[in-house]
Coordinates of C-alpha atoms in Angstrom, one line a residue:
M434 CA 0.0 0.0 0.0
I435 CA 1.4 3.4 -1.0
S436 CA 1.6 5.9 1.8
S437 CA 0.0 9.4 1.4
A438 CA 3.4 11.0 1.7
L439 CA 4.7 9.0 -1.3
V440 CA 1.6 9.9 -3.3
F441 CA 2.2 13.5 -2.7
L442 CA 5.9 13.1 -3.7
L443 CA 4.9 11.2 -6.9
W444 CA 2.4 14.0 -7.7
G445 CA 5.1 16.6 -7.4
I446 CA 7.3 14.6 -9.8
V447 CA 4.7 13.8 -12.4
C448 CA 2.8 17.1 -12.4
P449 CA 4.7 20.3 -12.9
A450 CA 4.0 23.4 -10.8
W451 CA 1.3 25.7 -12.1
A452 CA 2.7 28.6 -14.1
E453 CA 1.2 31.7 -12.7
L454 CA 1.5 35.0 -10.9
R455 CA 0.0 34.8 -7.4
I456 CA -0.4 37.7 -5.0
C457 CA -0.9 36.7 -1.4
N458 CA -2.1 38.7 1.6
D459 CA 0.3 38.1 4.4
T460 CA -1.1 41.0 6.4
A461 CA -4.0 41.0 9.0
L462 CA -6.4 43.1 6.8
P463 CA -8.2 42.5 3.5
H464 CA -6.9 44.4 0.5
D465 CA -8.2 45.2 -3.0
V466 CA -5.5 44.3 -5.6
A467 CA -4.9 45.3 -9.2
V468 CA -2.2 44.3 -11.6
G469 CA -0.5 45.8 -14.6
Y470 CA 1.4 43.8 -17.3
K471 CA 2.3 43.8 -21.0
Q472 CA 0.1 41.7 -23.3
D473 CA 0.8 41.5 -27.1
G474 CA 3.1 44.5 -26.8
R475 CA 0.5 46.7 -25.1
W476 CA 0.1 47.6 -21.4
V477 CA -3.0 46.3 -19.6
S478 CA -4.3 46.9 -16.1
E479 CA -6.8 44.7 -14.3
G480 CA -8.6 44.7 -10.9
W481 CA -10.0 44.7 -8.4
W482 CA -9.7 41.4 -6.5
T483 CA -10.5 41.4 -2.8
V484 CA -7.9 39.3 -1.0
Q485 CA -8.6 38.3 2.6
P486 CA -5.8 37.7 5.1
A487 CA -3.9 34.4 4.5
A488 CA -5.5 34.1 1.1
C489 CA -4.1 34.5 -2.4
V490 CA -5.4 35.7 -5.8
T491 CA -4.0 34.5 -9.2
P492 CA -4.5 37.3 -11.7
I493 CA -2.3 35.6 -14.4
R494 CA -2.8 31.9 -14.9
R495 CA -0.1 31.1 -17.6
D496 CA 3.6 31.1 -18.1
L497 CA 5.1 34.4 -17.1
Q498 CA 6.6 35.9 -20.3
Y499 CA 8.3 38.9 -18.7
R500 CA 10.5 39.5 -15.8
F501 CA 8.6 42.6 -14.4
Y502 CA 5.0 42.9 -13.5
Y503 CA 3.2 45.5 -11.5
F504 CA 0.6 45.7 -8.8
H505 CA -1.3 48.0 -6.4
A506 CA -3.0 47.1 -3.1
R507 CA -5.3 49.3 -1.2
N508 CA -6.7 49.3 2.4
P509 CA -7.7 52.5 4.2
E510 CA -5.8 51.5 7.3
R511 CA -2.5 50.9 5.4
T512 CA -0.1 52.8 3.2
F513 CA 1.0 51.4 -0.2
R514 CA 4.6 52.0 -1.0
H515 CA 4.5 52.3 -4.8
D516 CA 7.4 52.8 -7.3
R517 CA 5.8 55.8 -9.1
L518 CA 4.8 53.6 -12.1
S519 CA 1.3 54.7 -13.2
F520 CA -1.5 52.6 -14.7
C521 CA -5.2 53.4 -15.3
T522 CA -7.8 52.1 -12.8
Q523 CA -11.4 52.7 -12.0
P524 CA -13.5 52.0 -8.8
G525 CA -15.2 48.8 -9.9
L526 CA -14.0 45.8 -11.8
F527 CA -11.9 46.7 -14.8
T528 CA -9.7 45.6 -17.7
I529 CA -8.1 48.7 -19.3
G530 CA -5.8 48.7 -22.3
G531 CA -3.0 51.3 -22.3
D532 CA -1.4 53.2 -19.5
N533 CA -1.4 56.8 -20.9
D534 CA -4.0 59.6 -20.7
C535 CA -5.9 57.9 -17.9
E536 CA -7.8 61.0 -16.8
T537 CA -8.6 62.1 -20.4
R538 CA -10.1 58.7 -21.0
G539 CA -12.2 58.8 -17.9
Y540 CA -10.1 56.6 -15.6
D541 CA -8.1 57.2 -12.5
K542 CA -4.3 57.4 -12.6
T543 CA -2.9 55.1 -9.9
Y544 CA 0.7 54.4 -9.0
F545 CA 1.8 50.8 -8.9
A546 CA 4.8 48.9 -7.5
K547 CA 7.2 46.7 -9.5
I548 CA 7.2 42.9 -9.1
D549 CA 10.6 41.4 -10.1
T550 CA 9.9 37.7 -10.9
G551 CA 13.5 37.0 -11.7
L552 CA 15.2 35.8 -14.9
G553 CA 13.4 32.8 -16.6
N554 CA 10.8 32.2 -13.9
K555 CA 7.5 30.9 -15.2
S556 CA 5.6 31.4 -11.9
F557 CA 6.0 33.8 -8.9
R558 CA 4.4 34.6 -5.6
Q559 CA 4.2 38.2 -4.4
N560 CA 3.4 39.0 -0.8
L561 CA 1.5 42.2 0.0
S562 CA 3.6 43.1 3.1
S563 CA 6.5 44.0 0.9
H564 CA 4.7 47.2 -0.1
S565 CA 1.6 47.5 2.2
E566 CA 2.6 49.1 5.5
P567 CA 0.6 50.1 8.6
W568 CA -0.5 53.7 8.4
R569 CA 1.6 55.9 10.7
E570 CA 1.4 59.5 11.7
P571 CA 4.1 61.2 9.6
T572 CA 7.0 62.7 11.5
H573 CA 8.9 65.8 10.6
L574 CA 10.8 65.3 7.4
E575 CA 14.2 66.7 6.9
P576 CA 14.8 68.7 3.7
G577 CA 15.9 66.4 0.9
T578 CA 13.9 63.4 2.2
W579 CA 12.0 63.0 -1.1
G580 CA 14.0 65.1 -3.6
V581 CA 15.7 68.5 -4.1
P582 CA 14.9 70.9 -1.2
F583 CA 12.9 73.9 -2.3
T584 CA 11.6 77.1 -0.7
G585 CA 9.8 79.8 -2.6
E586 CA 6.8 82.1 -2.9
A587 CA 3.6 81.1 -4.8
V588 CA -0.1 81.8 -5.0
F589 CA -2.6 79.1 -3.9
L590 CA -4.8 77.9 -6.8
D591 CA -7.1 75.1 -5.6
C592 CA -7.5 71.6 -4.3
S593 CA -9.3 68.9 -6.4
L594 CA -10.0 65.2 -6.3
M595 CA -7.5 63.1 -8.1
F596 CA -8.4 59.5 -7.2
Q597 CA -11.5 57.8 -5.8
G598 CA -11.7 57.6 -2.0
G599 CA -11.1 61.3 -1.3
L600 CA -7.5 61.6 -2.3
Q601 CA -6.7 65.1 -3.4
F602 CA -4.1 67.2 -5.1
C603 CA -3.5 70.9 -4.5
R604 CA -1.9 73.4 -6.9
F605 CA 0.1 76.6 -6.6
I606 CA 1.3 79.1 -9.2
G607 CA 4.6 80.8 -8.9
S608 CA 7.4 82.1 -11.2
G609 CA 5.8 80.7 -14.3
R610 CA 5.3 77.2 -12.9
V611 CA 2.5 75.1 -11.5
F612 CA 3.4 73.4 -8.3
T613 CA 1.4 70.3 -7.5
V614 CA 1.3 68.3 -4.3
V615 CA -0.6 65.0 -3.9
E616 CA -2.3 64.0 -0.7
D617 CA -0.3 60.8 0.1
S618 CA 1.8 59.6 3.0
R619 CA 4.7 61.8 2.0
T620 CA 3.1 65.2 2.8
P621 CA 1.9 65.5 6.5
P622 CA -1.9 65.5 6.8
E623 CA -1.9 68.8 8.8
V624 CA -0.4 70.5 5.8
F625 CA -3.3 69.3 3.6
A626 CA -5.7 70.4 6.3
A627 CA -4.3 73.9 6.1
L628 CA -4.5 73.9 2.3
R629 CA -8.2 73.0 2.3
R630 CA -8.9 76.0 4.4
M631 CA -7.2 78.4 2.0
T632 CA -9.0 80.6 -0.5
R633 CA -8.0 81.0 -4.1
A634 CA -5.2 83.6 -4.7
T635 CA -3.8 83.4 -1.2
P636 CA -0.1 84.3 -1.2
V637 CA 1.9 81.5 0.4
Q638 CA 5.4 80.5 1.3
I639 CA 6.0 76.9 0.4
E640 CA 8.7 74.6 1.7
G641 CA 9.3 71.0 0.6
D642 CA 11.1 68.8 -1.8
W643 CA 11.0 69.2 -5.6
V644 CA 10.4 65.6 -6.8
G645 CA 9.5 65.9 -10.5
L646 CA 9.6 68.4 -13.4
Y647 CA 7.2 68.1 -16.4
E648 CA 7.7 71.2 -18.6
D649 CA 6.0 74.0 -16.6
S650 CA 4.7 71.7 -13.9
V651 CA 6.5 70.7 -10.7
E652 CA 5.5 67.9 -8.4
M653 CA 6.3 68.6 -4.8
V654 CA 6.2 67.0 -1.4
L655 CA 5.4 69.7 1.1
R656 CA 6.7 70.3 4.6
S657 CA 4.8 73.5 5.1
A658 CA 2.6 76.0 3.2
K659 CA 2.1 79.3 5.2
E660 CA 0.2 82.4 4.3
R661 CA 2.6 85.4 3.7
A662 CA 2.3 89.1 3.3
P663 CA 1.4 90.1 -0.3
S664 CA 4.2 91.2 -2.6
D665 CA 4.0 94.0 -5.2
E666 CA 3.3 91.2 -7.8
D667 CA 0.5 89.8 -5.6
R668 CA -1.1 93.2 -5.4
V669 CA -1.0 93.5 -9.2
L670 CA -2.6 90.1 -9.6
N671 CA -5.3 91.1 -7.2
L672 CA -6.1 94.1 -9.4
L673 CA -6.4 91.8 -12.4
Q674 CA -9.2 89.8 -10.8
G675 CA -12.5 89.9 -12.6
D676 CA -14.1 90.1 -16.1
W677 CA -12.4 92.1 -19.0
Y678 CA -13.2 92.8 -22.6
S679 CA -11.1 94.2 -25.5
E680 CA -11.6 97.9 -26.3
I681 CA -11.3 97.2 -30.0
D682 CA -13.3 93.9 -30.2
N683 CA -16.1 93.4 -27.7
N684 CA -16.2 89.6 -28.5
D685 CA -12.7 89.2 -27.1
Q686 CA -13.3 88.7 -23.4
F687 CA -11.7 86.9 -20.4
T688 CA -12.1 86.3 -16.7
I689 CA -9.3 86.1 -14.2
L690 CA -9.9 84.1 -11.1
G691 CA -6.9 83.6 -8.9
S692 CA -4.1 82.6 -11.2
E693 CA -6.3 81.3 -14.0
R694 CA -7.6 83.1 -17.0
Q695 CA -10.7 81.8 -18.8
N696 CA -10.7 83.1 -22.4
R697 CA -13.9 83.6 -24.4
Y698 CA -14.8 84.8 -27.8
G699 CA -18.3 85.7 -28.7
G700 CA -19.5 84.2 -25.5
A701 CA -17.9 80.8 -26.2
S702 CA -15.1 79.5 -23.9
T703 CA -11.8 79.0 -25.8
S704 CA -8.8 78.2 -23.5
V705 CA -7.7 78.3 -19.9
E706 CA -4.4 79.8 -19.1
Y707 CA -2.2 80.0 -15.9
L708 CA -0.9 83.4 -15.0
S709 CA 2.1 84.7 -13.1
V710 CA 2.9 88.3 -12.4
M711 CA 6.7 88.6 -12.2
P712 CA 9.5 91.3 -12.2
F713 CA 10.9 89.6 -15.3
C714 CA 9.7 87.4 -18.2
G715 CA 12.1 85.4 -20.3
E716 CA 14.8 87.7 -21.6
F717 CA 12.7 90.8 -20.7
D718 CA 13.5 92.5 -17.5
G719 CA 13.9 96.0 -16.1
L720 CA 10.6 97.4 -17.1
G721 CA 7.9 95.3 -15.4
P722 CA 5.8 94.2 -13.9
F723 CA 5.3 91.4 -16.5
L724 CA 2.4 89.0 -17.0
Y725 CA 3.4 85.5 -18.0
A726 CA 0.5 83.4 -19.4
W727 CA 0.7 79.8 -20.5
D728 CA -2.0 77.3 -21.6
S729 CA -3.1 74.9 -18.9
Q730 CA -2.9 72.1 -21.5
G731 CA 0.7 72.9 -22.3
G732 CA 2.3 75.0 -25.0
T733 CA 4.4 78.1 -25.4
G734 CA 4.1 80.8 -22.8
L735 CA 3.5 84.4 -23.6
C736 CA 5.0 87.5 -22.1
Y737 CA 3.3 90.9 -21.6
E738 CA 4.4 94.1 -20.0
I739 CA 1.7 95.4 -17.7
K740 CA 1.7 99.1 -18.8
E741 CA -1.2 100.1 -16.6
V742 CA -3.9 98.4 -14.5
T743 CA -6.6 100.1 -12.5
E744 CA -10.1 99.3 -11.3
S745 CA -11.4 99.9 -14.8
V746 CA -8.5 99.7 -17.4
L747 CA -5.8 97.1 -18.2
D748 CA -3.1 98.0 -20.7
L749 CA -0.8 95.3 -21.9
V750 CA 2.2 95.3 -24.3
Y751 CA 2.7 91.9 -26.0
L752 CA 6.4 91.1 -26.2
P753 CA 8.6 91.1 -28.2
R754 CA 6.4 92.7 -30.9
G755 CA 5.4 95.6 -28.8
T756 CA 1.7 95.3 -29.7
E757 CA -0.5 97.3 -27.3
L758 CA -3.7 95.6 -26.0
R759 CA -6.3 97.6 -24.0
Y760 CA -9.0 96.0 -22.0
L761 CA -11.9 97.4 -20.0
R762 CA -13.5 95.9 -16.9
Q763 CA -16.7 94.1 -17.6
E764 CA -18.9 96.1 -15.2
T765 CA -19.1 98.8 -17.9
G766 CA -18.8 96.4 -20.8
P767 CA -21.2 95.7 -23.6
D768 CA -23.0 92.8 -21.8
T769 CA -23.7 94.8 -18.7
P770 CA -26.7 97.2 -18.7
I771 CA -25.8 100.9 -18.5
R772 CA -27.4 102.6 -15.6

């Protein structure tokens, strides 16, 4: 009679191990798991699987063709340590092709961690504890913890939802750049609490680490963001707030709210631009103040000399051509009844 131990041994010899990618929950809390991988030369993301403690999920049930795969695991009581590799996700079950333009396509952009399966391995087990950590109250971070230390002046723009579950990002405008900070474990929660209480166009002093540069956009991890006394440039920006229309073409109109300009023509919205009032603009300096405007969707920035701004009149000089542009405040404009 063959013993059970021998049967198990013979089974292991005759039958090869299943080729697969398994993700196992070796923590004490359930997690929702998503994976990212390449299929037929195209990136694909899939989720969510709910994995209970001491259980596993097998998102890929075939020979592993690549060395690297990617995953994200979420639980509100734990912090996921990602590798800043983004894939598209959505709240419910999903299979999404492509990893670019997530928000434009109506998905969430979520950061994943890398799974290194090793060279030539056809199956692999990934434990959640390698990247899922108990949430802890952040301690004071020394400059340079996350990137290049940075201190500077800016103007608060807004806070908006980025991901599902209440995660936010907040933006500032300063010196011709958009500074963005994401509500994650890197920035202390008390800093985000202060940002949510701020009003648009509040002058602030920001301190933190510069962790990424994307054309005119900078990603930051903040240590602090404190309201400061307005500068001369801030006072000019405050005067620019409101509705304006061109003196020579009443159809040419725009509204400035904080550091954003919504352009319109004939009543139809055209583009949204970010604005910075600065003592210089590109190669132009010494005259000032200058208005630097750049499209919120990217593109070349434009420089203007602010020749005059009052409660009713805005005179700009477009550089380098020297073209003069005159705008009147909307309260006395063509769309406002004359009393």
